[in-house]
Coordinates of C-alpha atoms in Angstrom, one line a residue:
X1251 CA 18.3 4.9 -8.8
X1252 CA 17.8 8.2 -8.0
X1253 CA 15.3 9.8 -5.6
X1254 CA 12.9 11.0 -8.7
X1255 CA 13.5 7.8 -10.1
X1256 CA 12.6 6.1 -7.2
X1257 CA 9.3 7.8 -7.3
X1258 CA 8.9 7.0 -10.8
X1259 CA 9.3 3.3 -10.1
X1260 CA 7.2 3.4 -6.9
X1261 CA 4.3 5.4 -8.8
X1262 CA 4.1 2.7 -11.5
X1263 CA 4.2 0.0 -9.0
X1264 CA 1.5 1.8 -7.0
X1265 CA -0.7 1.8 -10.0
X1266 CA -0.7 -1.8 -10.9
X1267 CA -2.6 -2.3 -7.5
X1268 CA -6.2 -2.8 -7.5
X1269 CA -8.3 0.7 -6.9
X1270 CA -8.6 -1.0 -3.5
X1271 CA -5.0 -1.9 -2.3
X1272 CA -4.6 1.7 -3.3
X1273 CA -6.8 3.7 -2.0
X1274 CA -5.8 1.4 1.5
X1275 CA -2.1 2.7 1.0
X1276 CA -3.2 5.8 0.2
X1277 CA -5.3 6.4 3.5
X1278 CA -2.4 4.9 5.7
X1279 CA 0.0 6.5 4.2
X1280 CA -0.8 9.8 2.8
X1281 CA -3.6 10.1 5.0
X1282 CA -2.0 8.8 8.1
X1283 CA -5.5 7.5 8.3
X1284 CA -6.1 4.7 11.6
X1285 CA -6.6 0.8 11.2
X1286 CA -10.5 2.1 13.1
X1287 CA -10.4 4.8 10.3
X1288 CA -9.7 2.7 7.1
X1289 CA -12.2 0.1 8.5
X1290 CA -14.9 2.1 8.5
X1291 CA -14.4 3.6 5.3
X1292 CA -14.1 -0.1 3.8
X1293 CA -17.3 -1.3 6.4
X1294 CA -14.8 -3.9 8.2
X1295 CA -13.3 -4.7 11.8
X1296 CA -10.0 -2.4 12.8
X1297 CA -8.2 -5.7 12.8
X1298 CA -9.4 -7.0 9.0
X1299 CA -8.6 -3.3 8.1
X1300 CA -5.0 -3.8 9.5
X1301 CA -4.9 -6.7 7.8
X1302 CA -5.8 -5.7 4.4
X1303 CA -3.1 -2.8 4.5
X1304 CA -0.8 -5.5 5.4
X1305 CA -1.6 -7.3 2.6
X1306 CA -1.6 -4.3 0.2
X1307 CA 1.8 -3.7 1.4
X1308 CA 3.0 -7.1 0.5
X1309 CA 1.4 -7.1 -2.3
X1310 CA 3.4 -3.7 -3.8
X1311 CA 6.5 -5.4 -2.0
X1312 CA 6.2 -8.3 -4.5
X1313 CA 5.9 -6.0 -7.7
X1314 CA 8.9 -3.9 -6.7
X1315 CA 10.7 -7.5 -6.1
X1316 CA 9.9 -8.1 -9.9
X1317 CA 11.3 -4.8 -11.0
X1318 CA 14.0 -5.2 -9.3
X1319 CA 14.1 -2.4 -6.5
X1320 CA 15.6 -3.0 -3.4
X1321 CA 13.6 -2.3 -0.3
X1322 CA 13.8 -1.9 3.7

């Protein structure tokens, strides 16, 4: 697919998330937002915040799997 495509299927993927997982990806990624950051907007350890981003991450890895999309 395409770059805008991409995007699309990314977005939709994005949004079958909890609010949660998102708003995690959404701080470390569009934030650039810390592990010590994230934590303390979720009221939990740096490490429990690096693993709940890790888990959001696989999480959206596993729907893009289902859709098909190849990832790196």
């Amino acid at each position: 697919p395409g770059a805008s495509d991409a995007a699309r299927i990314v977005t939709a993927a994005v949004a079958q998330l909890s609010p949660r997982d998102q708003s995690i990806l959404r701080w470390r990624y569009q934030e650039r937002a810390s592990n010590a950051e994230i934590g303390k907007r979720l009221d939990i350890s740096d490490g429990a915040a690096k693993k709940a981003a890790h888990d959001a991450r696989e999480r959206l890895r596993r729907i893009l799997d289902d859709t098909g999309v190849r990832h790196e």
